[in-house]
Amino acid sequence: MPESFEVEALVIRARTGDQAAWDRLVERYAPMLWSICRAYGLDRRDIDDVAQFVWMRAVEHLSRLRDPERLGSWLATTTKRECVRVRRARHKQDSAESPLDAATVADDRGDDVTRALEEAELNAVLRTAFAELSPDCQRLLSLLLREVPYTEISSRLGMAVGSIGPTRSRCLARLRANAALNALMRADTEVREGDSHV
């Protein structure tokens, strides 16, 4: 079942009070929310607050979503807006409490930890997106990642050597189309573009 159809079916079921469908939606999109929040530089406490707010808004708006399959985009947009609001509020609070500029107390180890966390989050989202691919795509990409020669892949998977490249492209396109991975990459791009304008 294509991802958009699956999401639409889950939203429709969740609207009727199906807890299992709601749990599946939360499981699917929670990593995306976390990743967006991390991309905006929020700490764990703020991330928890943002996630709680976004899921409450989702419950309120679930019945009014015109395009249920677009839930992922709606969640991403709502999360980004709330992250901006929380960051502004936190900045005002921090400025009032401490006259020190954050740049004067920067800790290089903090940057390393942040990078490690961001990499771990990206890996978690990638693993989830990979698990949603078809078994054939999973097998092919796994062999390609291990740099197995095309002739051996052809033999193992029973595919013509000439079809490996096009099939790889289709599998990667499906991977990139994953809603959570898409939102993470968009958030990362926005943060980088924002940093370049500072």
PDB file of C-alpha atoms in Angstrom, residues 5-191:
ATOM      1  CA  PHE A   5      -2.972   5.669   1.232  1.00  0.00           C
ATOM      2  CA  GLU A   6      -1.773   4.065   4.463  1.00  0.00           C
ATOM      3  CA  VAL A   7      -1.629   7.440   6.247  1.00  0.00           C
ATOM      4  CA  GLU A   8      -5.067   8.387   4.937  1.00  0.00           C
ATOM      5  CA  ALA A   9      -6.510   5.080   6.177  1.00  0.00           C
ATOM      6  CA  LEU A  10      -4.900   5.559   9.607  1.00  0.00           C
ATOM      7  CA  VAL A  11      -6.244   9.121   9.898  1.00  0.00           C
ATOM      8  CA  ILE A  12      -9.752   8.014   8.957  1.00  0.00           C
ATOM      9  CA  ARG A  13      -9.611   5.222  11.547  1.00  0.00           C
ATOM     10  CA  ALA A  14      -8.165   7.558  14.202  1.00  0.00           C
ATOM     11  CA  ARG A  15     -11.034  10.003  13.598  1.00  0.00           C
ATOM     12  CA  THR A  16     -13.459   7.291  14.680  1.00  0.00           C
ATOM     13  CA  GLY A  17     -11.560   6.754  17.928  1.00  0.00           C
ATOM     14  CA  ASP A  18      -9.385   3.829  16.828  1.00  0.00           C
ATOM     15  CA  GLN A  19      -6.553   3.972  19.398  1.00  0.00           C
ATOM     16  CA  ALA A  20      -4.365   1.527  17.478  1.00  0.00           C
ATOM     17  CA  ALA A  21      -4.504   3.780  14.400  1.00  0.00           C
ATOM     18  CA  TRP A  22      -3.644   6.836  16.505  1.00  0.00           C
ATOM     19  CA  ASP A  23      -0.724   4.979  18.119  1.00  0.00           C
ATOM     20  CA  ARG A  24       0.558   4.011  14.661  1.00  0.00           C
ATOM     21  CA  LEU A  25       0.419   7.650  13.509  1.00  0.00           C
ATOM     22  CA  VAL A  26       2.335   8.783  16.593  1.00  0.00           C
ATOM     23  CA  GLU A  27       4.893   6.008  16.086  1.00  0.00           C
ATOM     24  CA  ARG A  28       5.305   6.999  12.426  1.00  0.00           C
ATOM     25  CA  TYR A  29       5.700  10.755  12.952  1.00  0.00           C
ATOM     26  CA  ALA A  30       7.260  11.118  16.433  1.00  0.00           C
ATOM     27  CA  PRO A  31      10.829  10.757  15.061  1.00  0.00           C
ATOM     28  CA  MET A  32      10.084  13.499  12.538  1.00  0.00           C
ATOM     29  CA  LEU A  33       8.848  15.876  15.257  1.00  0.00           C
ATOM     30  CA  TRP A  34      11.905  15.123  17.386  1.00  0.00           C
ATOM     31  CA  SER A  35      14.252  15.697  14.450  1.00  0.00           C
ATOM     32  CA  ILE A  36      12.661  19.022  13.514  1.00  0.00           C
ATOM     33  CA  CYS A  37      12.907  20.198  17.115  1.00  0.00           C
ATOM     34  CA  ARG A  38      16.565  19.185  17.295  1.00  0.00           C
ATOM     35  CA  ALA A  39      17.234  20.989  14.022  1.00  0.00           C
ATOM     36  CA  TYR A  40      15.861  24.129  15.670  1.00  0.00           C
ATOM     37  CA  GLY A  41      18.262  23.630  18.577  1.00  0.00           C
ATOM     38  CA  LEU A  42      15.657  22.877  21.259  1.00  0.00           C
ATOM     39  CA  ASP A  43      16.582  20.966  24.397  1.00  0.00           C
ATOM     40  CA  ARG A  44      14.768  17.890  25.701  1.00  0.00           C
ATOM     41  CA  ARG A  45      12.363  19.844  27.913  1.00  0.00           C
ATOM     42  CA  ASP A  46      11.339  22.154  25.071  1.00  0.00           C
ATOM     43  CA  ILE A  47      11.059  19.244  22.643  1.00  0.00           C
ATOM     44  CA  ASP A  48       8.673  17.480  25.003  1.00  0.00           C
ATOM     45  CA  ASP A  49       6.588  20.673  25.296  1.00  0.00           C
ATOM     46  CA  VAL A  50       6.502  21.174  21.528  1.00  0.00           C
ATOM     47  CA  ALA A  51       5.585  17.535  20.873  1.00  0.00           C
ATOM     48  CA  GLN A  52       2.778  17.657  23.438  1.00  0.00           C
ATOM     49  CA  PHE A  53       1.419  20.862  21.883  1.00  0.00           C
ATOM     50  CA  VAL A  54       1.612  19.490  18.321  1.00  0.00           C
ATOM     51  CA  TRP A  55      -0.109  16.205  19.178  1.00  0.00           C
ATOM     52  CA  MET A  56      -2.859  18.071  21.051  1.00  0.00           C
ATOM     53  CA  ARG A  57      -3.388  20.293  17.990  1.00  0.00           C
ATOM     54  CA  ALA A  58      -3.451  17.178  15.811  1.00  0.00           C
ATOM     55  CA  VAL A  59      -6.216  15.648  17.953  1.00  0.00           C
ATOM     56  CA  GLU A  60      -8.194  18.900  17.670  1.00  0.00           C
ATOM     57  CA  HIS A  61      -7.724  19.210  13.900  1.00  0.00           C
ATOM     58  CA  LEU A  62      -7.821  15.565  12.816  1.00  0.00           C
ATOM     59  CA  SER A  63     -11.485  15.728  11.823  1.00  0.00           C
ATOM     60  CA  ARG A  64     -10.936  18.980   9.886  1.00  0.00           C
ATOM     61  CA  LEU A  65      -7.983  17.862   7.750  1.00  0.00           C
ATOM     62  CA  ARG A  66      -9.133  18.194   4.142  1.00  0.00           C
ATOM     63  CA  ASP A  67      -6.386  15.897   2.854  1.00  0.00           C
ATOM     64  CA  PRO A  68      -5.739  13.196   5.479  1.00  0.00           C
ATOM     65  CA  GLU A  69      -2.742  11.876   3.523  1.00  0.00           C
ATOM     66  CA  ARG A  70      -1.050  15.264   4.098  1.00  0.00           C
ATOM     67  CA  LEU A  71      -0.964  14.774   7.879  1.00  0.00           C
ATOM     68  CA  GLY A  72       2.849  14.519   7.817  1.00  0.00           C
ATOM     69  CA  SER A  73       3.191  17.914   6.118  1.00  0.00           C
ATOM     70  CA  TRP A  74       0.694  19.470   8.531  1.00  0.00           C
ATOM     71  CA  LEU A  75       2.590  18.052  11.520  1.00  0.00           C
ATOM     72  CA  ALA A  76       5.925  19.281  10.123  1.00  0.00           C
ATOM     73  CA  THR A  77       4.602  22.807   9.522  1.00  0.00           C
ATOM     74  CA  THR A  78       2.926  22.990  12.942  1.00  0.00           C
ATOM     75  CA  THR A  79       6.097  21.696  14.629  1.00  0.00           C
ATOM     76  CA  LYS A  80       8.297  24.261  12.874  1.00  0.00           C
ATOM     77  CA  ARG A  81       5.988  27.131  13.874  1.00  0.00           C
ATOM     78  CA  GLU A  82       5.908  25.991  17.479  1.00  0.00           C
ATOM     79  CA  CYS A  83       9.704  25.546  17.505  1.00  0.00           C
ATOM     80  CA  VAL A  84      10.125  29.143  16.330  1.00  0.00           C
ATOM     81  CA  ARG A  85       7.702  30.373  19.003  1.00  0.00           C
ATOM     82  CA  VAL A  86       9.439  28.381  21.759  1.00  0.00           C
ATOM     83  CA  ARG A  87      12.899  29.529  20.652  1.00  0.00           C
ATOM     84  CA  ARG A  88      11.827  33.170  20.719  1.00  0.00           C
ATOM     85  CA  ALA A  89      10.260  32.767  24.147  1.00  0.00           C
ATOM     86  CA  ARG A  90      13.340  30.937  25.460  1.00  0.00           C
ATOM     87  CA  HIS A  91      15.667  33.593  24.010  1.00  0.00           C
ATOM     88  CA  LYS A  92      13.714  36.370  25.732  1.00  0.00           C
ATOM     89  CA  GLN A  93      13.752  34.470  29.008  1.00  0.00           C
ATOM     90  CA  ASP A  94      17.476  33.689  28.781  1.00  0.00           C
ATOM     91  CA  SER A  95      18.308  37.283  27.865  1.00  0.00           C
ATOM     92  CA  ALA A  96      16.379  38.542  30.884  1.00  0.00           C
ATOM     93  CA  GLU A  97      18.019  36.034  33.257  1.00  0.00           C
ATOM     94  CA  SER A  98      21.611  36.349  32.062  1.00  0.00           C
ATOM     95  CA  PRO A  99      23.467  39.226  30.431  1.00  0.00           C
ATOM     96  CA  LEU A 100      26.045  36.786  29.019  1.00  0.00           C
ATOM     97  CA  ASP A 101      26.009  36.249  25.276  1.00  0.00           C
ATOM     98  CA  ALA A 102      25.798  32.533  24.440  1.00  0.00           C
ATOM     99  CA  ALA A 103      28.694  32.972  22.009  1.00  0.00           C
ATOM    100  CA  THR A 104      31.001  33.947  24.874  1.00  0.00           C
ATOM    101  CA  VAL A 105      30.337  30.713  26.729  1.00  0.00           C
ATOM    102  CA  ALA A 106      30.306  28.299  23.791  1.00  0.00           C
ATOM    103  CA  ASP A 107      31.573  24.821  24.534  1.00  0.00           C
ATOM    104  CA  ASP A 108      33.206  22.868  21.698  1.00  0.00           C
ATOM    105  CA  ARG A 109      32.190  19.604  23.352  1.00  0.00           C
ATOM    106  CA  GLY A 110      28.575  20.788  23.214  1.00  0.00           C
ATOM    107  CA  ASP A 111      28.896  21.125  19.429  1.00  0.00           C
ATOM    108  CA  ASP A 112      30.259  17.571  19.230  1.00  0.00           C
ATOM    109  CA  VAL A 113      27.383  16.239  21.320  1.00  0.00           C
ATOM    110  CA  THR A 114      24.846  18.126  19.187  1.00  0.00           C
ATOM    111  CA  ARG A 115      26.343  16.722  15.987  1.00  0.00           C
ATOM    112  CA  ALA A 116      26.330  13.202  17.448  1.00  0.00           C
ATOM    113  CA  LEU A 117      22.676  13.557  18.487  1.00  0.00           C
ATOM    114  CA  GLU A 118      21.677  14.900  15.076  1.00  0.00           C
ATOM    115  CA  GLU A 119      23.480  12.008  13.371  1.00  0.00           C
ATOM    116  CA  ALA A 120      21.774   9.485  15.681  1.00  0.00           C
ATOM    117  CA  GLU A 121      18.371  11.041  14.923  1.00  0.00           C
ATOM    118  CA  LEU A 122      19.002  10.965  11.186  1.00  0.00           C
ATOM    119  CA  ASN A 123      20.048   7.304  11.446  1.00  0.00           C
ATOM    120  CA  ALA A 124      16.891   6.463  13.401  1.00  0.00           C
ATOM    121  CA  VAL A 125      14.674   8.156  10.803  1.00  0.00           C
ATOM    122  CA  LEU A 126      16.613   6.461   7.977  1.00  0.00           C
ATOM    123  CA  ARG A 127      16.204   3.041   9.625  1.00  0.00           C
ATOM    124  CA  THR A 128      12.450   3.591   9.952  1.00  0.00           C
ATOM    125  CA  ALA A 129      12.170   4.778   6.334  1.00  0.00           C
ATOM    126  CA  PHE A 130      14.283   1.819   5.145  1.00  0.00           C
ATOM    127  CA  ALA A 131      12.050  -0.631   7.051  1.00  0.00           C
ATOM    128  CA  GLU A 132       9.028   0.735   5.163  1.00  0.00           C
ATOM    129  CA  LEU A 133      10.571  -0.113   1.773  1.00  0.00           C
ATOM    130  CA  SER A 134       9.592  -3.301  -0.020  1.00  0.00           C
ATOM    131  CA  PRO A 135      11.706  -6.376   0.845  1.00  0.00           C
ATOM    132  CA  ASP A 136      13.136  -6.336  -2.708  1.00  0.00           C
ATOM    133  CA  CYS A 137      14.338  -2.730  -2.295  1.00  0.00           C
ATOM    134  CA  GLN A 138      15.768  -3.523   1.141  1.00  0.00           C
ATOM    135  CA  ARG A 139      17.748  -6.484  -0.231  1.00  0.00           C
ATOM    136  CA  LEU A 140      19.045  -4.549  -3.232  1.00  0.00           C
ATOM    137  CA  LEU A 141      20.109  -1.467  -1.271  1.00  0.00           C
ATOM    138  CA  SER A 142      21.729  -3.623   1.424  1.00  0.00           C
ATOM    139  CA  LEU A 143      23.854  -5.398  -1.171  1.00  0.00           C
ATOM    140  CA  LEU A 144      24.775  -2.119  -2.873  1.00  0.00           C
ATOM    141  CA  LEU A 145      25.791  -0.577   0.460  1.00  0.00           C
ATOM    142  CA  ARG A 146      28.134  -3.535   1.008  1.00  0.00           C
ATOM    143  CA  GLU A 147      29.588  -2.838  -2.478  1.00  0.00           C
ATOM    144  CA  VAL A 148      28.690  -6.312  -3.737  1.00  0.00           C
ATOM    145  CA  PRO A 149      29.502  -6.500  -7.495  1.00  0.00           C
ATOM    146  CA  TYR A 150      26.560  -6.139  -9.896  1.00  0.00           C
ATOM    147  CA  THR A 151      27.151  -9.635 -11.295  1.00  0.00           C
ATOM    148  CA  GLU A 152      26.772 -11.148  -7.831  1.00  0.00           C
ATOM    149  CA  ILE A 153      23.702  -9.019  -7.086  1.00  0.00           C
ATOM    150  CA  SER A 154      22.218 -10.197 -10.387  1.00  0.00           C
ATOM    151  CA  SER A 155      22.831 -13.813  -9.398  1.00  0.00           C
ATOM    152  CA  ARG A 156      21.553 -13.446  -5.820  1.00  0.00           C
ATOM    153  CA  LEU A 157      18.407 -11.489  -6.639  1.00  0.00           C
ATOM    154  CA  GLY A 158      17.669 -12.961 -10.053  1.00  0.00           C
ATOM    155  CA  MET A 159      17.745  -9.579 -11.822  1.00  0.00           C
ATOM    156  CA  ALA A 160      19.363  -8.543 -15.063  1.00  0.00           C
ATOM    157  CA  VAL A 161      22.545  -6.534 -14.495  1.00  0.00           C
ATOM    158  CA  GLY A 162      21.115  -3.726 -16.632  1.00  0.00           C
ATOM    159  CA  SER A 163      18.050  -3.364 -14.391  1.00  0.00           C
ATOM    160  CA  ILE A 164      20.015  -2.931 -11.149  1.00  0.00           C
ATOM    161  CA  GLY A 165      20.756   0.784 -11.672  1.00  0.00           C
ATOM    162  CA  PRO A 166      17.178   1.828 -12.584  1.00  0.00           C
ATOM    163  CA  THR A 167      15.751  -0.298  -9.759  1.00  0.00           C
ATOM    164  CA  ARG A 168      18.231   1.287  -7.333  1.00  0.00           C
ATOM    165  CA  SER A 169      17.048   4.748  -8.465  1.00  0.00           C
ATOM    166  CA  ARG A 170      13.392   3.833  -7.891  1.00  0.00           C
ATOM    167  CA  CYS A 171      14.154   2.421  -4.431  1.00  0.00           C
ATOM    168  CA  LEU A 172      16.096   5.536  -3.431  1.00  0.00           C
ATOM    169  CA  ALA A 173      13.248   7.739  -4.722  1.00  0.00           C
ATOM    170  CA  ARG A 174      10.827   5.837  -2.473  1.00  0.00           C
ATOM    171  CA  LEU A 175      13.215   6.262   0.443  1.00  0.00           C
ATOM    172  CA  ARG A 176      13.487  10.026  -0.172  1.00  0.00           C
ATOM    173  CA  ALA A 177       9.682  10.259  -0.394  1.00  0.00           C
ATOM    174  CA  ASN A 178       9.325   9.083   3.218  1.00  0.00           C
ATOM    175  CA  ALA A 179       7.443  11.816   5.111  1.00  0.00           C
ATOM    176  CA  ALA A 180       9.608  11.791   8.240  1.00  0.00           C
ATOM    177  CA  LEU A 181      12.873  11.764   6.292  1.00  0.00           C
ATOM    178  CA  ASN A 182      11.570  14.488   3.989  1.00  0.00           C
ATOM    179  CA  ALA A 183      10.621  16.718   6.895  1.00  0.00           C
ATOM    180  CA  LEU A 184      13.987  16.155   8.584  1.00  0.00           C
ATOM    181  CA  MET A 185      15.898  17.098   5.441  1.00  0.00           C
ATOM    182  CA  ARG A 186      13.711  20.185   4.879  1.00  0.00           C
ATOM    183  CA  ALA A 187      14.203  21.302   8.473  1.00  0.00           C
ATOM    184  CA  ASP A 188      17.954  20.793   8.194  1.00  0.00           C
ATOM    185  CA  THR A 189      18.053  22.839   4.983  1.00  0.00           C
ATOM    186  CA  GLU A 190      16.029  25.644   6.570  1.00  0.00           C
ATOM    187  CA  VAL A 191      18.322  25.756   9.595  1.00  0.00           C
TER     188      VAL A 191
END
